[in-house]
CSV table of C-alpha atoms in Angstrom, one decimal:
chain,number,residue,atom,x,y,z
A,5,MET,CA,-32.1,-0.1,149.9
A,6,LYS,CA,-35.3,-0.8,148.0
A,7,SER,CA,-37.0,-4.0,149.3
A,8,LEU,CA,-37.3,-6.9,146.9
A,9,ARG,CA,-40.8,-7.5,145.6
A,10,PHE,CA,-41.6,-11.1,144.7
A,11,ASP,CA,-44.7,-10.0,142.8
A,12,LYS,CA,-42.5,-7.9,140.5
A,13,SER,CA,-40.1,-10.7,139.6
A,14,PHE,CA,-39.8,-12.4,136.2
A,15,PHE,CA,-40.9,-15.8,137.6
A,16,TYR,CA,-44.1,-14.4,139.2
A,17,LYS,CA,-45.1,-12.3,136.2
A,18,ASN,CA,-44.7,-15.3,133.9
A,19,ARG,CA,-45.8,-18.0,136.4
A,20,TYR,CA,-48.6,-19.3,134.2
A,21,ILE,CA,-46.5,-19.5,131.0
A,22,ILE,CA,-43.7,-21.3,133.0
A,23,GLY,CA,-46.2,-23.6,134.6
A,24,TYR,CA,-48.0,-24.5,131.3
A,25,SER,CA,-44.6,-25.0,129.6
A,26,LEU,CA,-43.3,-27.3,132.3
A,27,LEU,CA,-46.6,-29.2,132.3
A,28,ALA,CA,-46.4,-29.7,128.5
A,29,LEU,CA,-42.8,-30.9,128.7
A,30,VAL,CA,-43.5,-33.3,131.5
A,31,PHE,CA,-46.6,-34.7,129.9
A,32,SER,CA,-44.9,-35.1,126.5
A,33,PHE,CA,-42.1,-37.0,128.2
A,34,ILE,CA,-44.5,-39.2,130.2
A,35,LEU,CA,-46.6,-39.8,127.1
A,36,LEU,CA,-43.7,-40.8,124.9
A,37,PHE,CA,-42.1,-43.0,127.6
A,38,ALA,CA,-45.4,-44.7,128.3
A,39,SER,CA,-46.2,-45.3,124.6
A,40,LEU,CA,-42.9,-47.1,124.0
A,41,ASN,CA,-42.3,-48.7,127.4
A,42,LEU,CA,-45.4,-48.8,129.6
A,43,PRO,CA,-46.7,-51.3,128.9
A,44,GLY,CA,-45.0,-51.3,125.5
A,45,GLY,CA,-46.1,-53.1,122.4
A,46,LEU,CA,-49.5,-53.3,120.7
A,47,THR,CA,-52.9,-54.7,121.6
A,48,GLN,CA,-55.2,-56.6,119.3
A,49,GLU,CA,-57.4,-53.4,119.1
A,50,GLU,CA,-54.3,-51.4,117.9
A,51,MET,CA,-53.5,-54.0,115.3
A,52,ALA,CA,-57.1,-54.0,114.1
A,53,SER,CA,-56.9,-50.2,113.8
A,54,VAL,CA,-53.8,-50.4,111.7
A,55,VAL,CA,-55.6,-52.9,109.3
A,56,THR,CA,-58.5,-50.5,109.0
A,57,SER,CA,-56.4,-47.5,108.4
A,58,ASN,CA,-54.3,-49.3,105.8
A,59,SER,CA,-57.4,-50.5,104.0
A,60,LEU,CA,-58.5,-46.9,103.0
A,61,SER,CA,-58.4,-46.5,99.3
A,62,PHE,CA,-59.9,-44.1,96.8
A,63,SER,CA,-60.3,-47.0,94.4
A,64,ASP,CA,-62.7,-48.5,96.9
A,65,LEU,CA,-64.9,-45.8,98.4
A,66,SER,CA,-66.7,-48.4,100.6
A,67,SER,CA,-63.5,-48.5,102.6
A,68,PHE,CA,-64.4,-45.0,104.0
A,69,ALA,CA,-67.7,-46.3,105.5
A,70,ILE,CA,-66.2,-46.6,109.0
A,71,THR,CA,-66.4,-44.8,112.3
A,72,ASN,CA,-63.6,-42.4,113.3
A,73,LEU,CA,-62.6,-41.8,109.7
A,74,PRO,CA,-60.5,-38.7,110.4
A,75,TYR,CA,-58.3,-40.7,112.8
A,76,HIS,CA,-57.8,-43.5,110.4
A,77,VAL,CA,-56.9,-41.1,107.6
A,78,PHE,CA,-54.3,-39.6,110.0
A,79,GLN,CA,-53.0,-43.1,110.9
A,80,HIS,CA,-52.9,-44.1,107.2
A,81,ILE,CA,-50.7,-41.0,106.5
A,82,SER,CA,-48.4,-41.8,109.5
A,83,LEU,CA,-47.9,-45.4,108.3
A,84,ALA,CA,-47.2,-44.2,104.7
A,85,ILE,CA,-44.6,-41.7,105.9
A,86,PHE,CA,-42.9,-43.6,108.8
A,87,GLY,CA,-43.6,-47.2,108.0
A,88,VAL,CA,-45.1,-49.7,110.4
A,89,SER,CA,-43.6,-49.3,113.9
A,90,THR,CA,-44.9,-48.9,117.4
A,91,LEU,CA,-44.3,-45.2,117.3
A,92,SER,CA,-45.9,-44.6,113.9
A,93,ILE,CA,-49.0,-46.5,114.9
A,94,LYS,CA,-49.4,-44.5,118.1
A,95,LEU,CA,-48.4,-41.1,116.7
A,96,PRO,CA,-51.9,-39.9,115.8
A,97,SER,CA,-53.1,-40.7,119.3
A,98,LEU,CA,-50.1,-39.0,120.9
A,99,LEU,CA,-50.7,-35.8,118.9
A,100,ALA,CA,-54.4,-36.0,119.6
A,101,ALA,CA,-53.7,-36.4,123.3
A,102,LEU,CA,-51.5,-33.3,123.3
A,103,GLY,CA,-54.2,-31.4,121.6
A,104,THR,CA,-56.7,-32.7,124.2
A,105,VAL,CA,-54.5,-31.4,127.0
A,106,VAL,CA,-54.1,-28.0,125.4
A,107,GLY,CA,-57.9,-27.8,124.9
A,108,LEU,CA,-58.5,-29.0,128.5
A,109,ILE,CA,-56.2,-26.3,129.9
A,110,MET,CA,-58.0,-23.6,127.8
A,111,LEU,CA,-61.4,-25.0,129.0
A,112,LEU,CA,-60.4,-25.0,132.6
A,113,ARG,CA,-58.9,-21.5,132.4
A,114,ILE,CA,-62.3,-20.2,131.0
A,115,TRP,CA,-64.5,-21.9,133.6
A,116,PHE,CA,-62.1,-21.8,136.6
A,117,LYS,CA,-59.1,-19.8,137.9
A,118,PRO,CA,-55.8,-20.1,135.9
A,119,SER,CA,-53.9,-21.5,138.9
A,120,LEU,CA,-56.6,-24.2,139.4
A,121,SER,CA,-56.4,-25.2,135.7
A,122,ILE,CA,-52.8,-26.2,136.2
A,123,LEU,CA,-53.5,-28.2,139.3
A,124,ALA,CA,-56.6,-29.9,137.9
A,125,THR,CA,-54.9,-30.7,134.5
A,126,THR,CA,-52.0,-32.3,136.3
A,127,ILE,CA,-54.3,-34.6,138.2
A,128,ILE,CA,-56.4,-35.4,135.1
A,129,ILE,CA,-53.5,-36.3,132.7
A,130,THR,CA,-51.7,-38.5,135.3
A,131,THR,CA,-54.7,-40.8,135.7
A,132,GLY,CA,-54.2,-44.4,134.5
A,133,GLN,CA,-57.1,-44.3,132.1
A,134,PHE,CA,-56.1,-41.1,130.4
A,135,LEU,CA,-52.5,-42.3,129.9
A,136,MET,CA,-53.7,-45.6,128.6
A,137,ILE,CA,-56.1,-43.9,126.1
A,138,ALA,CA,-53.5,-41.3,125.1
A,139,GLN,CA,-50.8,-43.9,124.2
A,140,ALA,CA,-53.1,-46.4,122.5
A,141,GLY,CA,-52.9,-46.5,118.7
A,142,THR,CA,-56.7,-46.6,118.5
A,143,PRO,CA,-59.3,-43.9,117.9
A,144,ASP,CA,-60.4,-43.9,121.6
A,145,ILE,CA,-58.7,-40.6,122.3
A,146,MET,CA,-60.7,-38.8,119.6
A,147,TYR,CA,-63.9,-38.6,121.7
A,148,LEU,CA,-62.0,-36.7,124.4
A,149,PHE,CA,-60.3,-34.5,121.7
A,150,TRP,CA,-63.6,-33.6,120.0
A,151,SER,CA,-65.5,-33.0,123.2
A,152,VAL,CA,-63.0,-30.7,124.7
A,153,TRP,CA,-62.6,-28.6,121.6
A,154,THR,CA,-66.3,-28.4,121.0
A,155,LEU,CA,-66.8,-26.9,124.4
A,156,VAL,CA,-63.8,-24.5,124.1
A,157,LEU,CA,-64.9,-23.2,120.7
A,158,SER,CA,-68.5,-22.9,121.8
A,159,ILE,CA,-67.5,-20.8,124.8
A,160,LYS,CA,-65.0,-18.7,122.9
A,161,LEU,CA,-67.7,-18.0,120.3
A,162,ILE,CA,-70.2,-16.9,122.9
A,163,GLN,CA,-67.7,-14.7,124.8
A,164,SER,CA,-66.0,-13.1,121.8
A,165,LYS,CA,-67.0,-9.5,121.1
A,166,ASN,CA,-65.0,-9.1,117.8
A,167,ILE,CA,-67.0,-9.8,114.7
A,168,ASN,CA,-64.1,-11.3,112.7
A,169,ASN,CA,-63.0,-13.5,115.6
A,170,ARG,CA,-66.6,-14.7,116.0
A,171,LEU,CA,-66.7,-15.8,112.3
A,172,ILE,CA,-63.4,-17.7,112.8
A,173,TYR,CA,-64.8,-19.4,115.9
A,174,LYS,CA,-68.0,-20.3,114.0
A,175,ILE,CA,-66.1,-21.9,111.2
A,176,LEU,CA,-63.8,-23.8,113.5
A,177,LEU,CA,-66.7,-24.9,115.7
A,178,ALA,CA,-68.6,-26.1,112.6
A,179,ALA,CA,-65.6,-28.0,111.4
A,180,VAL,CA,-65.0,-29.6,114.8
A,181,ILE,CA,-68.6,-30.6,115.2
A,182,ALA,CA,-68.7,-32.1,111.7
A,183,LEU,CA,-65.6,-34.1,112.3
A,184,SER,CA,-66.7,-35.2,115.8
A,185,LEU,CA,-69.8,-36.8,114.3
A,186,TYR,CA,-67.5,-39.5,112.8
A,187,ALA,CA,-66.8,-40.6,116.4
A,188,PRO,CA,-69.3,-42.8,118.2
A,189,LEU,CA,-71.3,-41.1,120.9
A,190,SER,CA,-70.2,-37.6,119.9
A,191,ILE,CA,-73.8,-36.7,119.1
A,192,TYR,CA,-74.5,-36.7,122.9
A,193,ILE,CA,-72.4,-33.6,123.7
A,194,LEU,CA,-74.1,-31.8,120.8
A,195,ILE,CA,-77.5,-32.7,122.2
A,196,ALA,CA,-76.3,-31.5,125.7
A,197,LEU,CA,-75.3,-28.2,124.2
A,198,ALA,CA,-78.5,-27.8,122.3
A,199,LEU,CA,-80.5,-28.6,125.5
A,200,ALA,CA,-78.4,-26.1,127.5
A,201,VAL,CA,-79.0,-23.4,124.9
A,202,SER,CA,-82.7,-24.0,124.6
A,203,THR,CA,-83.3,-24.1,128.4
A,204,HIS,CA,-80.9,-21.3,129.5
A,205,PRO,CA,-82.2,-17.8,128.9
A,206,HIS,CA,-78.8,-16.1,128.6
A,207,LEU,CA,-77.5,-18.7,126.1
A,208,ARG,CA,-80.7,-18.5,124.1
A,209,HIS,CA,-80.4,-14.7,123.9
A,210,LEU,CA,-76.8,-14.9,122.6
A,211,ILE,CA,-77.6,-17.5,120.0
A,212,LYS,CA,-80.5,-15.3,118.6
A,213,LYS,CA,-78.0,-12.3,118.2
A,214,MET,CA,-75.7,-14.3,115.9
A,215,ASN,CA,-75.1,-13.0,112.4
A,216,ARG,CA,-77.1,-15.3,110.0
A,217,ARG,CA,-74.7,-14.8,107.1
A,218,ASN,CA,-71.8,-16.0,109.2
A,219,VAL,CA,-73.8,-18.9,110.5
A,220,ALA,CA,-74.6,-20.0,106.9
A,221,ILE,CA,-70.9,-19.8,106.0
A,222,SER,CA,-69.9,-22.0,108.9
A,223,LEU,CA,-72.7,-24.5,108.3
A,224,SER,CA,-71.5,-24.8,104.7
A,225,VAL,CA,-68.0,-25.7,105.9
A,226,GLY,CA,-69.5,-28.3,108.3
A,227,GLY,CA,-71.7,-29.7,105.5
A,228,VAL,CA,-68.7,-30.2,103.2
A,229,LEU,CA,-66.8,-32.1,105.9
A,230,LEU,CA,-69.9,-34.2,106.7
A,231,LEU,CA,-70.4,-35.2,103.1
A,232,PRO,CA,-68.3,-38.5,103.3
A,233,LEU,CA,-70.2,-39.5,106.5
A,234,LEU,CA,-73.5,-39.0,104.8
A,235,ILE,CA,-72.5,-41.0,101.8
A,236,SER,CA,-71.1,-43.7,104.1
A,237,VAL,CA,-74.4,-43.9,106.0
A,238,ILE,CA,-76.3,-44.3,102.8
A,239,TYR,CA,-74.0,-47.0,101.7
A,240,LYS,CA,-73.9,-48.7,105.1
A,241,PRO,CA,-77.0,-47.8,107.3
A,242,SER,CA,-75.8,-49.9,110.2
A,243,LEU,CA,-73.1,-47.2,110.7
A,244,ILE,CA,-75.7,-45.1,112.5
A,245,LEU,CA,-76.0,-47.7,115.3
A,246,SER,CA,-72.2,-47.7,115.7
A,247,LEU,CA,-72.2,-43.9,115.9
A,248,LEU,CA,-74.9,-44.0,118.6
A,249,GLY,CA,-72.8,-46.5,120.6
A,250,ALA,CA,-75.3,-49.4,120.3
A,251,PRO,CA,-73.9,-52.8,121.3
A,252,ALA,CA,-73.8,-55.7,118.9
A,253,GLY,CA,-76.3,-57.8,121.0
A,254,TRP,CA,-78.9,-57.4,123.7
A,255,PRO,CA,-77.1,-56.0,126.8
A,256,ASN,CA,-76.7,-57.8,130.1
A,257,ILE,CA,-77.5,-55.0,132.5
A,258,PRO,CA,-76.4,-56.7,135.8
A,259,GLU,CA,-73.1,-57.7,134.3
A,260,ASN,CA,-72.6,-54.3,132.8
A,261,LEU,CA,-73.3,-52.6,136.2
A,262,SER,CA,-70.7,-54.9,137.8
A,263,PHE,CA,-68.2,-54.0,135.1
A,264,LEU,CA,-68.8,-50.3,135.8
A,265,PHE,CA,-68.4,-50.8,139.5
A,266,HIS,CA,-65.0,-52.3,139.0
A,267,HIS,CA,-64.1,-49.6,136.5
A,268,TYR,CA,-64.7,-46.8,139.1
A,269,PHE,CA,-64.5,-48.3,142.6
A,270,ASN,CA,-62.3,-51.5,142.6
A,271,PHE,CA,-59.3,-50.1,144.4
A,272,ILE,CA,-58.4,-53.3,146.3
A,273,ASN,CA,-58.3,-56.2,143.8
A,274,ALA,CA,-55.4,-54.9,141.8
A,275,SER,CA,-54.3,-58.4,140.6
A,276,ASP,CA,-57.1,-59.0,138.1
A,277,ILE,CA,-57.9,-57.4,134.8
A,278,SER,CA,-60.3,-54.9,136.3
A,279,ALA,CA,-57.3,-52.9,137.5
A,280,ALA,CA,-56.7,-51.9,133.9
A,281,TYR,CA,-60.0,-50.0,133.9
A,282,ILE,CA,-59.9,-48.0,137.1
A,283,THR,CA,-60.3,-44.3,136.2
A,284,PHE,CA,-59.7,-42.3,139.3
A,285,ASN,CA,-58.2,-43.2,142.7
A,286,ILE,CA,-60.1,-42.8,146.0
A,287,THR,CA,-59.0,-39.2,146.6
A,288,ALA,CA,-60.0,-38.1,143.1
A,289,ASN,CA,-63.4,-39.8,143.5
A,290,ILE,CA,-64.0,-37.9,146.7
A,291,LEU,CA,-63.2,-34.6,144.8
A,292,ILE,CA,-65.7,-35.7,142.1
A,293,ILE,CA,-68.4,-36.3,144.8
A,294,ILE,CA,-67.7,-32.8,146.2
A,295,GLY,CA,-67.9,-31.5,142.6
A,296,ILE,CA,-71.4,-33.1,142.2
A,297,VAL,CA,-72.5,-31.3,145.4
A,298,GLN,CA,-71.1,-28.0,144.0
A,299,LEU,CA,-72.8,-28.7,140.6
A,300,ILE,CA,-76.2,-29.0,142.4
A,301,LYS,CA,-75.6,-25.7,144.3
A,302,THR,CA,-74.7,-23.9,141.1
A,303,ARG,CA,-77.3,-25.6,138.9
A,304,GLU,CA,-78.6,-22.3,137.4
A,305,THR,CA,-75.2,-21.5,135.7
A,306,ALA,CA,-74.6,-22.3,132.0
A,307,ARG,CA,-71.5,-24.4,133.0
A,308,SER,CA,-73.6,-26.6,135.3
A,309,TYR,CA,-76.3,-26.9,132.7
A,310,VAL,CA,-73.9,-28.3,130.2
A,311,ILE,CA,-72.0,-30.7,132.5
A,312,ALA,CA,-75.2,-32.1,134.1
A,313,THR,CA,-77.0,-32.6,130.9
A,314,TRP,CA,-74.0,-34.1,129.2
A,315,GLY,CA,-73.3,-36.5,132.0
A,316,LEU,CA,-76.9,-37.6,132.3
A,317,LEU,CA,-77.3,-38.2,128.6
A,318,LEU,CA,-74.2,-40.5,128.7
A,319,ILE,CA,-75.4,-42.7,131.6
A,320,ILE,CA,-77.8,-44.8,129.5
A,321,PRO,CA,-75.4,-45.6,126.6
A,322,THR,CA,-72.7,-46.4,129.1
A,323,ILE,CA,-74.8,-48.9,131.0
A,324,ILE,CA,-76.0,-50.5,127.8
A,325,HIS,CA,-72.4,-50.7,126.4
A,326,PRO,CA,-69.9,-50.3,129.3
A,327,LEU,CA,-66.9,-50.3,127.0
A,328,ASN,CA,-68.0,-46.7,126.3
A,329,THR,CA,-66.7,-45.5,129.6
A,330,ASN,CA,-64.2,-43.3,128.0
A,331,VAL,CA,-66.9,-40.9,127.1
A,332,LEU,CA,-67.6,-40.1,130.8
A,333,PHE,CA,-63.9,-39.1,131.3
A,334,ILE,CA,-64.2,-35.4,130.5
A,335,PRO,CA,-67.5,-34.8,132.5
A,336,LEU,CA,-65.9,-36.5,135.5
A,337,ALA,CA,-62.7,-34.5,135.0
A,338,LEU,CA,-64.8,-31.3,135.1
A,339,LEU,CA,-66.6,-32.5,138.2
A,340,LEU,CA,-63.2,-33.2,139.8
A,341,THR,CA,-62.1,-29.7,139.0
A,342,MET,CA,-65.3,-28.3,140.5
A,343,GLY,CA,-64.6,-30.3,143.7
A,344,LEU,CA,-61.0,-29.2,143.8
A,345,SER,CA,-62.1,-25.6,143.4
A,346,SER,CA,-64.6,-25.9,146.2
A,347,VAL,CA,-62.0,-27.4,148.5
A,348,LEU,CA,-59.4,-24.7,147.8
A,349,THR,CA,-61.9,-21.9,148.1
A,350,TYR,CA,-63.1,-23.2,151.5
A,351,TRP,CA,-59.5,-23.7,152.7
A,352,TYR,CA,-58.4,-20.2,151.8
A,353,ARG,CA,-61.4,-18.7,153.5
A,354,LEU,CA,-59.9,-20.0,156.8
A,355,PHE,CA,-57.0,-17.6,156.2
A,356,PRO,CA,-58.6,-14.5,154.7
A,357,LEU,CA,-56.0,-11.9,155.8
A,358,ASN,CA,-53.0,-13.6,157.3
A,359,PRO,CA,-50.4,-14.1,154.5
A,360,TYR,CA,-48.2,-16.4,156.7
A,361,ALA,CA,-51.1,-18.6,157.5
A,362,ARG,CA,-52.0,-18.8,153.8
A,363,VAL,CA,-48.5,-19.9,152.9
A,364,VAL,CA,-48.5,-22.5,155.6
A,365,GLY,CA,-51.9,-23.5,154.4
A,366,LEU,CA,-50.4,-24.4,151.0
A,367,ILE,CA,-48.5,-27.4,152.6
A,368,PRO,CA,-51.6,-29.7,153.0
A,369,ILE,CA,-52.8,-28.6,149.5
A,370,ILE,CA,-49.5,-29.6,148.0
A,371,ILE,CA,-49.6,-32.9,149.9
A,372,LEU,CA,-53.1,-33.5,148.6
A,373,ILE,CA,-52.3,-32.8,144.9
A,374,SER,CA,-49.0,-34.7,145.0
A,375,SER,CA,-50.7,-37.8,146.5
A,376,VAL,CA,-53.4,-37.9,143.9
A,377,VAL,CA,-50.8,-37.4,141.1
A,378,LEU,CA,-48.3,-39.9,142.4
A,379,VAL,CA,-50.9,-42.6,143.2
A,380,GLY,CA,-52.3,-42.2,139.6
A,381,LEU,CA,-48.8,-42.6,138.1
A,382,GLU,CA,-48.0,-45.5,140.4
A,383,ASN,CA,-51.2,-47.3,139.5
A,384,TYR,CA,-50.4,-46.9,135.8
A,385,ILE,CA,-46.7,-47.8,136.0
A,386,TYR,CA,-47.0,-50.8,138.2
A,387,GLY,CA,-50.4,-52.0,137.0
A,388,TYR,CA,-49.6,-51.9,133.3
A,389,SER,CA,-46.0,-53.1,133.6
A,390,TYR,CA,-46.2,-55.9,136.1
A,391,ASN,CA,-49.8,-57.1,136.3
A,392,PRO,CA,-49.8,-60.4,134.3
A,393,ALA,CA,-53.5,-60.1,133.6
A,394,ILE,CA,-52.8,-56.8,131.8
A,395,THR,CA,-49.3,-57.2,130.2
A,396,SER,CA,-50.4,-60.4,128.4
A,397,TYR,CA,-52.7,-58.2,126.2
A,398,PHE,CA,-49.7,-56.4,124.7
A,399,SER,CA,-47.5,-57.7,122.0
A,400,GLN,CA,-43.9,-56.6,121.3
A,401,ASP,CA,-43.6,-58.7,118.2
A,402,ILE,CA,-42.8,-55.8,115.8
A,403,SER,CA,-39.6,-55.0,117.7
A,404,LEU,CA,-38.8,-58.7,118.3
A,405,LEU,CA,-39.0,-59.7,114.6
A,406,PRO,CA,-35.5,-60.5,113.4
A,407,LYS,CA,-34.2,-57.8,111.1
A,408,ASP,CA,-33.0,-60.3,108.4
A,409,SER,CA,-36.4,-62.0,108.1
A,410,LYS,CA,-37.7,-62.3,104.6
A,411,THR,CA,-40.4,-64.9,104.8
A,412,ILE,CA,-42.8,-65.0,107.7
A,413,LEU,CA,-45.2,-67.8,108.4
A,414,VAL,CA,-48.3,-66.5,110.2
A,415,SER,CA,-51.8,-67.8,111.1
A,416,LYS,CA,-54.8,-66.7,109.1
A,417,GLU,CA,-55.9,-64.5,112.0
A,418,GLU,CA,-52.6,-62.7,112.0
A,419,GLN,CA,-52.3,-62.3,108.3
A,420,PRO,CA,-54.2,-59.0,107.8
A,421,PHE,CA,-51.8,-57.2,110.2
A,422,TYR,CA,-48.6,-58.8,108.8
A,423,ASN,CA,-49.8,-57.9,105.3
A,424,VAL,CA,-49.7,-54.3,106.3
A,425,LEU,CA,-46.2,-54.8,107.7
A,426,ALA,CA,-45.2,-56.4,104.3
A,427,ARG,CA,-46.8,-53.6,102.3
A,428,HIS,CA,-44.4,-51.1,104.0
A,429,ASN,CA,-41.4,-53.4,103.9
A,430,ASN,CA,-40.7,-54.7,100.4
A,431,GLN,CA,-38.3,-57.4,101.6
A,432,LEU,CA,-41.0,-59.2,103.6
A,433,THR,CA,-43.2,-62.0,102.2
A,434,ILE,CA,-46.1,-63.2,104.3
A,435,VAL,CA,-47.3,-66.8,104.0
A,436,THR,CA,-49.8,-69.0,105.8
A,437,GLU,CA,-48.3,-72.3,104.6
A,438,ILE,CA,-44.8,-73.7,105.1
A,439,PRO,CA,-42.6,-72.6,102.2
A,440,SER,CA,-40.6,-75.4,100.6
A,441,ASP,CA,-37.6,-73.7,99.3
A,442,THR,CA,-36.5,-70.9,101.6
A,443,ASN,CA,-35.6,-70.2,105.3
A,444,PHE,CA,-38.5,-68.7,107.2
A,445,THR,CA,-39.5,-67.2,110.5
A,446,SER,CA,-42.7,-68.3,112.1
A,447,THR,CA,-44.9,-66.5,114.6
A,448,ARG,CA,-46.0,-68.4,117.7
A,449,SER,CA,-49.6,-68.8,116.4
A,450,GLY,CA,-48.4,-70.0,113.0
A,451,ARG,CA,-45.6,-72.2,114.4
A,452,PRO,CA,-45.6,-75.7,112.8
A,453,GLN,CA,-43.8,-78.9,113.9
A,454,THR,CA,-40.3,-78.8,112.5
A,455,PRO,CA,-40.9,-79.6,108.8
A,456,GLU,CA,-38.8,-82.1,106.9
A,457,GLY,CA,-35.7,-80.5,105.4
A,458,PHE,CA,-35.6,-77.7,108.1
A,459,GLU,CA,-34.1,-77.3,111.5
A,460,LEU,CA,-35.1,-74.9,114.3
A,461,SER,CA,-32.1,-72.6,114.6
A,462,GLU,CA,-33.4,-69.9,117.0
A,463,ILE,CA,-36.3,-69.0,119.3
A,464,ILE,CA,-37.1,-65.3,119.9
A,465,THR,CA,-38.6,-64.7,123.3
A,466,ASN,CA,-39.8,-61.8,125.4
A,467,ALA,CA,-40.0,-61.2,129.2
A,468,ASN,CA,-43.5,-62.5,129.8
A,469,TYR,CA,-43.8,-65.5,132.1
A,470,ARG,CA,-46.2,-67.2,129.7
A,471,SER,CA,-46.4,-67.2,125.9
A,472,ALA,CA,-42.9,-65.9,125.9
A,473,ASP,CA,-41.9,-67.8,122.7
A,474,ARG,CA,-42.8,-65.2,120.0
A,475,PHE,CA,-40.9,-66.3,116.9
A,476,TYR,CA,-39.3,-69.5,115.6
A,477,VAL,CA,-36.5,-69.2,113.0
A,478,PHE,CA,-36.3,-72.3,110.7
A,479,THR,CA,-33.3,-72.9,108.4
A,480,LYS,CA,-33.2,-75.3,105.4
A,481,THR,CA,-30.7,-78.0,106.2
A,482,ASP,CA,-29.4,-78.3,102.7
A,483,ASN,CA,-28.3,-74.6,102.8
A,484,LYS,CA,-25.5,-75.5,105.2
């Protein structure tokens, strides 16, 4: 009887396709579940993003003079099609996050082994910060999206031998670069690539060989996409400072450094708000340190040139404005992958010929990867679901609003967001003063003392231990 060959089986031949498919399904489920339930609701930043997206109008071209215009256009379309809901607000970010993961897998497959790309991507997408950025209905995810695809298309363009494919990559790269310039701090990855090309002999040689006609075509495409940004900068010059990541005031460097320390190294004090900003757990940070050592050892390669230059360029704007820490996520993720690659390579060198020892050697590797993933998920699930310092930042008011509400009394601060809600729901009327002739529902911030001629008929609450009273339903007494 012919012996069974595992390497000839269907599962072995299609192991990468199966692995990537399972990864995509699991990540999609986690992302959708997280966006609706963990932590659930909307932050003030998400509500402000909705107001900005809803304000876009061709009758007022000044409304386009904003950062992250492509994202806000997408969110505007989502609101127009699906109305105002938690899912429609977050939908652009969810799709951008999926696109980021696809690009990240492609990038890691190019720079590392295919098997390593699955392991590293699994670790990266289960970190608390990535899940938080991915499910937030704000443009934060776009920097990661543009960065990953700029790198992927740049590498594909350099590696491609087919003339037609190279033209396609050039056009796509020009489009991505042009659209990425709408996002704050995206200019730094372009500077890093430019420095890498100008200082690395091999990259410089490949750029010189490019077809000038095709380069002109791709630059024309990028110029057209950049036209709204150029007009916006002329109309609103201060937009340049926002795109460069400049803070509103003079930075407090010691305070900023303290914030960054909590962001990356505060693993113990999980009860305060700094727990919301932890990027990687201890094990992942150790892999990043190993990755930095490996980066220094391979500093002559184009990959190390790009990662090192990019990371160094981002240090200064991050210290000046520490809320920009999202921009360091991809460079750190690449360093983590380099560290993981170094560990796996060293480990398998211990078992160069013995297949049984290599199989047994997988056990500690599986334990290592599983522990990093599970700790990352646990930090996110418990930190964002049960930490009072974090959950209080999220509002579930859209889902709590009574379905039969027609008149809503709000504070002046809440009015812009609720005006968006009313614009997509014709039965709603938003007021900032107590109506005299109709039943109304009041938000917590807009709640008055029970006015004459009305009685408080219902209080809508949520599960928070403080500020749980979200809506007050007032009924006219003469309606009974």
